[in-house]
């Protein structure tokens, strides 16, 4: 199927010569920009402003042909395109670090899908821009799934959207030492006093439980207006961190193991009311209806507007190495 091309976007680079890019709009796949520069870093420097504008317009842009095959060059290009990089905070799953604030993708079981979500939407500061570089593509599957969060908001029941916009959503974590990281691993410190100070500074309620276990609660907004376009976006991780993430059977097993107050992680409405499988499955269905994807190729660069676009991952086989940059922090406080 022939892809339609958007209007040519132009920008005057600081070198003084005209620089052009063409973005292809595609059905069922993210917008695509083909590039074949002799110097990827220089190309990123000259294309930076217009490329970032294209990401705002399309929600995500896949750049193919840059040849970002190794971590040092990939990290340099990511740093060039970012206004600033932020550290991974309050971790749920491990990442490897390639260099300062340049990470691997989250380690998630390859046989399972990763529910679409917005990176660090549970924090009071989150990246406005996500950048992914494919160093090693999987043998099969493993696409990064992208979802237009403004379309999801329109697809959800208005009553649910109104409630979430009014009350926000609540994330509850129990660091139990059995499932997920310990609190020391998640916060990057084994000092209880330091963790308490961090939580106070970031609007997180702390409860120390028997055996040195930690329980936290944090309330965050569920609907945001995009700071550039003004479009309302469904921006939260209600479905991803839900006790229902792996379905009712897995949830019931967790419930039997830990009880209602001891679940490793769950989400609720902002007033503390539990969120049932009916709501979570409705959100997941909306993600599925509005998802796009493209198979990774070695050297690909994917830029994602983290407010406008949720991202997930398909199951895969074989190796899969993706470098990630969390760029341009936004403070919600």
CSV table of C-alpha atoms in Angstrom, one decimal:
chain,number,residue,atom,x,y,z
A,1,UNK,CA,0.0,0.0,0.0
A,2,UNK,CA,1.4,3.4,-1.0
A,3,UNK,CA,2.0,5.7,2.0
A,4,UNK,CA,0.7,9.3,1.8
A,5,UNK,CA,3.3,12.0,2.4
A,6,UNK,CA,2.7,15.0,4.7
A,7,UNK,CA,3.7,18.4,3.5
A,8,UNK,CA,7.4,19.1,3.3
A,9,UNK,CA,8.8,20.5,6.6
A,10,UNK,CA,11.8,22.8,6.4
A,11,UNK,CA,14.1,24.4,8.9
A,12,UNK,CA,17.2,26.6,8.7
A,13,UNK,CA,20.0,24.9,10.5
A,14,UNK,CA,22.5,27.0,12.3
A,15,UNK,CA,25.0,26.0,9.7
A,16,UNK,CA,23.2,28.5,7.4
A,17,UNK,CA,21.9,26.0,4.8
A,18,UNK,CA,18.4,24.7,4.3
A,19,UNK,CA,17.6,21.4,5.8
A,20,UNK,CA,14.6,19.3,4.8
A,21,UNK,CA,12.8,16.2,6.0
A,22,UNK,CA,9.8,14.3,4.6
A,23,UNK,CA,7.5,12.4,7.0
A,24,UNK,CA,5.4,9.6,5.6
A,25,UNK,CA,2.0,9.1,7.2
A,26,UNK,CA,1.1,5.4,7.3
A,27,UNK,CA,-2.0,3.4,8.2
A,28,UNK,CA,-1.4,1.0,11.1
A,29,UNK,CA,2.2,2.2,11.6
A,30,UNK,CA,3.9,5.2,13.1
A,31,UNK,CA,4.9,8.1,10.9
A,32,UNK,CA,8.2,7.3,9.1
A,33,UNK,CA,11.2,9.4,8.2
A,34,UNK,CA,13.8,7.8,5.9
A,35,UNK,CA,17.3,9.1,6.4
A,36,UNK,CA,20.7,8.0,5.0
A,37,UNK,CA,23.3,10.6,6.2
A,38,UNK,CA,27.0,10.2,6.1
A,39,UNK,CA,27.2,11.6,9.6
A,40,UNK,CA,24.2,10.7,11.9
A,41,UNK,CA,25.3,13.0,14.6
A,42,UNK,CA,25.5,16.0,12.3
A,43,UNK,CA,22.2,15.0,10.8
A,44,UNK,CA,20.6,15.0,14.2
A,45,UNK,CA,22.1,18.5,14.9
A,46,UNK,CA,20.8,19.9,11.7
A,47,UNK,CA,17.4,18.2,11.9
A,48,UNK,CA,16.7,18.7,15.6
A,49,UNK,CA,14.1,21.4,15.6
A,50,UNK,CA,12.1,20.3,12.6
A,51,UNK,CA,12.2,16.6,13.8
A,52,UNK,CA,10.9,17.5,17.2
A,53,UNK,CA,8.2,19.5,15.6
A,54,UNK,CA,7.2,16.5,13.6
A,55,UNK,CA,7.0,14.4,16.8
A,56,UNK,CA,4.6,16.9,18.3
A,57,UNK,CA,2.5,16.9,15.1
A,58,UNK,CA,2.4,13.1,14.7
A,59,UNK,CA,2.7,11.8,18.2
A,60,UNK,CA,5.7,9.6,17.2
A,61,UNK,CA,8.2,9.4,14.4
A,62,UNK,CA,10.2,6.4,13.4
A,63,UNK,CA,13.6,7.4,11.8
A,64,UNK,CA,15.0,4.6,9.6
A,65,UNK,CA,18.4,4.6,8.0
A,66,UNK,CA,20.5,6.5,10.5
A,67,UNK,CA,22.7,3.4,11.2
A,68,UNK,CA,22.7,3.7,15.0
A,69,UNK,CA,24.2,0.3,15.5
A,70,UNK,CA,26.2,0.8,18.7
A,71,UNK,CA,25.5,2.4,22.0
A,72,UNK,CA,28.0,5.3,22.0
A,73,UNK,CA,26.8,6.8,18.7
A,74,UNK,CA,23.2,6.1,19.6
A,75,UNK,CA,23.6,7.8,23.0
A,76,UNK,CA,25.3,10.8,21.4
A,77,UNK,CA,22.4,11.2,18.9
A,78,UNK,CA,19.8,10.9,21.7
A,79,UNK,CA,21.6,13.5,23.8
A,80,UNK,CA,21.8,15.9,20.8
A,81,UNK,CA,18.0,15.6,20.2
A,82,UNK,CA,17.0,16.0,23.9
A,83,UNK,CA,16.7,19.3,25.8
A,84,UNK,CA,17.9,17.3,28.8
A,85,UNK,CA,17.8,13.7,30.0
A,86,UNK,CA,16.4,12.5,33.3
A,87,UNK,CA,17.2,9.5,35.5
A,88,UNK,CA,14.9,6.5,35.8
A,89,UNK,CA,13.0,6.9,39.1
A,90,UNK,CA,11.0,4.7,41.4
A,91,UNK,CA,11.7,1.6,39.4
A,92,UNK,CA,9.3,-1.3,38.8
A,93,UNK,CA,11.6,-3.4,36.7
A,94,UNK,CA,15.4,-3.4,36.1
A,95,UNK,CA,17.2,-1.6,33.3
A,96,UNK,CA,20.9,-1.7,32.3
A,97,UNK,CA,22.7,1.6,32.1
A,98,UNK,CA,24.8,2.2,28.9
A,99,UNK,CA,26.0,5.5,30.2
A,100,UNK,CA,24.8,8.4,32.4
A,101,UNK,CA,21.0,8.5,31.9
A,102,UNK,CA,21.1,6.3,28.8
A,103,UNK,CA,19.4,3.0,29.5
A,104,UNK,CA,18.3,-0.3,28.1
A,105,UNK,CA,14.6,-0.9,27.7
A,106,UNK,CA,12.8,-2.3,30.8
A,107,UNK,CA,13.4,-6.0,31.3
A,108,UNK,CA,10.0,-7.6,30.9
A,109,UNK,CA,9.2,-11.3,30.1
A,110,UNK,CA,9.6,-11.8,26.4
A,111,UNK,CA,6.7,-14.2,26.2
A,112,UNK,CA,4.2,-11.6,27.4
A,113,UNK,CA,2.8,-8.4,26.1
A,114,UNK,CA,3.5,-5.1,27.8
A,115,UNK,CA,0.4,-3.0,28.3
A,116,UNK,CA,0.6,0.5,26.8
A,117,UNK,CA,1.5,3.1,29.3
A,118,UNK,CA,3.1,6.5,29.7
A,119,UNK,CA,6.6,6.5,31.1
A,120,UNK,CA,6.8,7.6,34.7
A,121,UNK,CA,3.2,8.9,34.7
A,122,UNK,CA,3.1,7.8,38.4
A,123,UNK,CA,5.8,10.3,39.2
A,124,UNK,CA,5.4,14.1,39.8
A,125,UNK,CA,8.0,14.6,37.1
A,126,UNK,CA,8.0,12.6,33.8
A,127,UNK,CA,9.7,12.7,30.4
A,128,UNK,CA,7.9,14.7,27.7
A,129,UNK,CA,9.9,12.8,25.0
A,130,UNK,CA,11.0,9.2,24.8
A,131,UNK,CA,13.7,8.0,22.4
A,132,UNK,CA,14.3,4.4,21.5
A,133,UNK,CA,17.2,3.0,19.4
A,134,UNK,CA,17.2,-0.5,18.1
A,135,UNK,CA,20.7,-2.0,18.5
A,136,UNK,CA,19.6,-5.6,18.0
A,137,UNK,CA,16.1,-6.4,16.6
A,138,UNK,CA,14.3,-9.5,17.8
A,139,UNK,CA,13.9,-12.6,15.5
A,140,UNK,CA,10.1,-12.3,15.6
A,141,UNK,CA,7.7,-9.9,17.3
A,142,UNK,CA,8.8,-7.4,19.9
A,143,UNK,CA,7.4,-4.3,18.2
A,144,UNK,CA,7.0,-1.2,20.3
A,145,UNK,CA,3.2,-0.6,20.3
A,146,UNK,CA,2.1,3.0,20.1
A,147,UNK,CA,-1.3,4.4,21.0
A,148,UNK,CA,-2.8,7.9,20.5
A,149,UNK,CA,-3.9,8.8,24.0
A,150,UNK,CA,-6.3,11.5,22.8
A,151,UNK,CA,-8.1,8.9,20.7
A,152,UNK,CA,-8.2,6.6,23.8
A,153,UNK,CA,-9.8,9.4,25.8
A,154,UNK,CA,-12.5,9.8,23.2
A,155,UNK,CA,-13.1,6.0,23.1
A,156,UNK,CA,-13.6,5.6,26.9
A,157,UNK,CA,-17.0,6.2,28.6
A,158,UNK,CA,-17.4,9.9,29.3
A,159,UNK,CA,-18.4,9.1,32.9
A,160,UNK,CA,-15.1,7.3,33.5
A,161,UNK,CA,-13.1,10.2,31.9
A,162,UNK,CA,-14.9,12.8,34.0
A,163,UNK,CA,-14.3,10.8,37.2
A,164,UNK,CA,-10.6,10.3,36.5
A,165,UNK,CA,-10.2,14.0,35.4
A,166,UNK,CA,-11.8,15.1,38.7
A,167,UNK,CA,-10.2,12.7,41.1
A,168,UNK,CA,-7.0,11.5,39.4
A,169,UNK,CA,-5.7,8.0,40.1
A,170,UNK,CA,-3.9,6.4,42.9
A,171,UNK,CA,-0.9,4.0,42.8
A,172,UNK,CA,-0.3,1.8,45.8
A,173,UNK,CA,2.9,-0.2,46.1
A,174,UNK,CA,3.9,-2.8,48.7
A,175,UNK,CA,7.7,-3.6,48.6
A,176,UNK,CA,7.5,-7.2,49.8
A,177,UNK,CA,10.8,-8.5,48.8
A,178,UNK,CA,9.1,-11.3,46.8
A,179,UNK,CA,7.7,-9.7,43.6
A,180,UNK,CA,9.3,-6.7,42.1
A,181,UNK,CA,12.3,-4.7,43.3
A,182,UNK,CA,13.0,-4.0,47.0
A,183,UNK,CA,12.4,-0.5,48.1
A,184,UNK,CA,16.2,0.1,48.2
A,185,UNK,CA,16.5,-1.0,44.6
A,186,UNK,CA,13.5,1.1,43.5
A,187,UNK,CA,14.6,4.3,45.2
A,188,UNK,CA,18.3,3.7,44.8
A,189,UNK,CA,19.1,4.0,48.5
A,190,UNK,CA,18.9,1.7,51.5
A,191,UNK,CA,18.7,4.6,53.9
A,192,UNK,CA,15.1,4.8,55.3
A,193,UNK,CA,15.5,8.4,56.3
A,194,UNK,CA,16.6,9.3,52.7
A,195,UNK,CA,13.6,7.5,51.2
A,196,UNK,CA,11.2,9.3,53.6
A,197,UNK,CA,12.7,12.6,52.6
A,198,UNK,CA,12.4,11.7,48.9
A,199,UNK,CA,8.8,10.7,49.3
A,200,UNK,CA,7.8,13.8,51.2
A,201,UNK,CA,9.4,15.9,48.5
A,202,UNK,CA,7.5,14.1,45.7
A,203,UNK,CA,4.0,13.8,47.3
A,204,UNK,CA,4.2,10.1,48.2
A,205,UNK,CA,2.7,8.8,51.4
A,206,UNK,CA,4.9,6.4,53.3
A,207,UNK,CA,4.0,3.6,55.7
A,208,UNK,CA,6.6,1.3,57.2
A,209,UNK,CA,5.2,-2.2,57.9
A,210,UNK,CA,6.5,-5.1,60.0
A,211,UNK,CA,9.7,-6.6,58.9
A,212,UNK,CA,11.0,-3.3,57.4
A,213,UNK,CA,8.6,-3.5,54.5
A,214,UNK,CA,7.4,-0.3,52.8
A,215,UNK,CA,4.0,0.7,51.5
A,216,UNK,CA,3.6,3.8,49.4
A,217,UNK,CA,0.6,5.7,48.0
A,218,UNK,CA,0.7,8.5,45.4
A,219,UNK,CA,-2.1,10.3,43.7
A,220,UNK,CA,-1.5,11.7,40.2
A,221,UNK,CA,-3.6,13.3,37.4
A,222,UNK,CA,-5.2,11.0,34.9
A,223,UNK,CA,-6.0,13.4,32.1
A,224,UNK,CA,-3.6,16.1,30.9
A,225,UNK,CA,-3.7,18.8,28.2
A,226,UNK,CA,-0.8,18.7,25.9
A,227,UNK,CA,1.4,21.7,26.7
A,228,UNK,CA,1.9,22.6,23.0
A,229,UNK,CA,-1.2,21.5,21.2
A,230,UNK,CA,-3.7,21.8,24.0
A,231,UNK,CA,-5.3,18.4,23.2
A,232,UNK,CA,-6.7,16.5,26.1
A,233,UNK,CA,-4.9,13.2,26.6
A,234,UNK,CA,-5.6,10.0,28.7
A,235,UNK,CA,-2.3,10.2,30.6
A,236,UNK,CA,-2.0,7.6,33.4
A,237,UNK,CA,-0.9,4.0,34.1
A,238,UNK,CA,-4.2,2.8,35.6
A,239,UNK,CA,-4.2,-0.4,33.5
A,240,UNK,CA,-0.5,-1.1,33.4
A,241,UNK,CA,0.1,-1.2,37.2
A,242,UNK,CA,-3.3,-2.7,38.0
A,243,UNK,CA,-3.7,-5.9,40.0
A,244,UNK,CA,-5.7,-7.0,36.9
A,245,UNK,CA,-2.8,-6.5,34.5
A,246,UNK,CA,-2.4,-10.3,33.7
A,247,UNK,CA,-6.2,-11.0,33.9
A,248,UNK,CA,-8.6,-12.2,36.6
A,249,UNK,CA,-7.0,-15.6,37.3
A,250,UNK,CA,-3.6,-14.1,38.0
A,251,UNK,CA,-5.1,-11.4,40.1
A,252,UNK,CA,-7.0,-13.9,42.2
A,253,UNK,CA,-3.7,-15.8,42.8
A,254,UNK,CA,-2.0,-12.6,44.0
A,255,UNK,CA,-5.0,-11.8,46.2
A,256,UNK,CA,-4.8,-15.3,47.8
A,257,UNK,CA,-1.0,-14.8,48.4
A,258,UNK,CA,-0.9,-11.3,49.7
A,259,UNK,CA,-4.4,-10.2,50.6
A,260,UNK,CA,-6.1,-6.9,49.5
A,261,UNK,CA,-3.7,-4.7,51.5
A,262,UNK,CA,-0.6,-6.5,50.5
A,263,UNK,CA,-0.7,-6.7,46.7
A,264,UNK,CA,2.7,-5.8,45.2
A,265,UNK,CA,1.1,-3.0,43.2
A,266,UNK,CA,-2.3,-1.9,42.3
A,267,UNK,CA,-4.2,1.2,41.1
A,268,UNK,CA,-7.4,2.9,42.4
A,269,UNK,CA,-9.5,5.9,41.6
A,270,UNK,CA,-8.1,9.0,43.2
A,271,UNK,CA,-10.6,8.8,46.1
A,272,UNK,CA,-9.3,5.4,47.0
A,273,UNK,CA,-12.2,3.4,45.4
A,274,UNK,CA,-10.9,0.0,43.9
A,275,UNK,CA,-10.8,-0.3,40.1
A,276,UNK,CA,-12.3,-3.5,38.8
A,277,UNK,CA,-11.6,-5.7,35.9
A,278,UNK,CA,-14.4,-4.2,33.9
A,279,UNK,CA,-12.7,-0.8,33.9
A,280,UNK,CA,-9.2,-2.2,33.2
A,281,UNK,CA,-10.4,-4.4,30.4
A,282,UNK,CA,-12.3,-1.4,28.8
A,283,UNK,CA,-9.1,0.7,28.9
A,284,UNK,CA,-7.1,-2.2,27.4
A,285,UNK,CA,-9.6,-2.6,24.6
A,286,UNK,CA,-9.4,1.1,23.8
A,287,UNK,CA,-5.6,0.8,23.6
A,288,UNK,CA,-5.9,-2.2,21.3
A,289,UNK,CA,-8.3,-0.4,19.0
A,290,UNK,CA,-6.0,2.6,18.5
A,291,UNK,CA,-2.6,0.9,18.4
A,292,UNK,CA,0.0,1.0,15.7
A,293,UNK,CA,3.3,-0.7,15.3
A,294,UNK,CA,6.2,-1.5,13.0
A,295,UNK,CA,8.8,-4.2,13.2
A,296,UNK,CA,12.1,-3.0,14.5
A,297,UNK,CA,15.1,-2.8,12.1
A,298,UNK,CA,18.7,-2.5,13.3
A,299,UNK,CA,19.7,1.1,13.7
A,300,UNK,CA,16.1,2.5,13.9
A,301,UNK,CA,15.4,5.6,16.0
A,302,UNK,CA,11.9,6.0,17.4
A,303,UNK,CA,10.9,9.3,19.0
A,304,UNK,CA,7.7,9.3,21.1
A,305,UNK,CA,5.7,12.2,22.5
A,306,UNK,CA,5.2,10.7,26.0
A,307,UNK,CA,2.0,12.8,26.7
A,308,UNK,CA,0.3,12.3,23.4
A,309,UNK,CA,1.4,8.7,22.8
A,310,UNK,CA,1.4,5.6,25.1
A,311,UNK,CA,3.8,2.8,24.4
A,312,UNK,CA,3.9,-0.9,25.0
A,313,UNK,CA,5.6,-4.0,23.6
A,314,UNK,CA,4.6,-7.2,21.7
A,315,UNK,CA,5.9,-10.6,22.8
A,316,UNK,CA,9.0,-11.7,20.9
A,317,UNK,CA,11.6,-14.4,20.4
A,318,UNK,CA,15.4,-14.1,20.1
A,319,UNK,CA,17.6,-11.3,21.3
A,320,UNK,CA,16.2,-7.7,21.6
A,321,UNK,CA,18.4,-4.8,22.6
A,322,UNK,CA,16.8,-1.3,22.7
A,323,UNK,CA,18.5,1.8,24.0
A,324,UNK,CA,16.3,4.3,25.7
A,325,UNK,CA,16.5,8.0,26.6
A,326,UNK,CA,14.0,9.7,28.9
A,327,UNK,CA,14.1,13.3,27.8
A,328,UNK,CA,12.8,16.8,28.7
A,329,UNK,CA,11.2,16.4,32.2
A,330,UNK,CA,7.8,17.9,32.9
A,331,UNK,CA,6.9,18.8,36.5
A,332,UNK,CA,3.2,18.4,37.4
A,333,UNK,CA,3.4,20.0,40.8
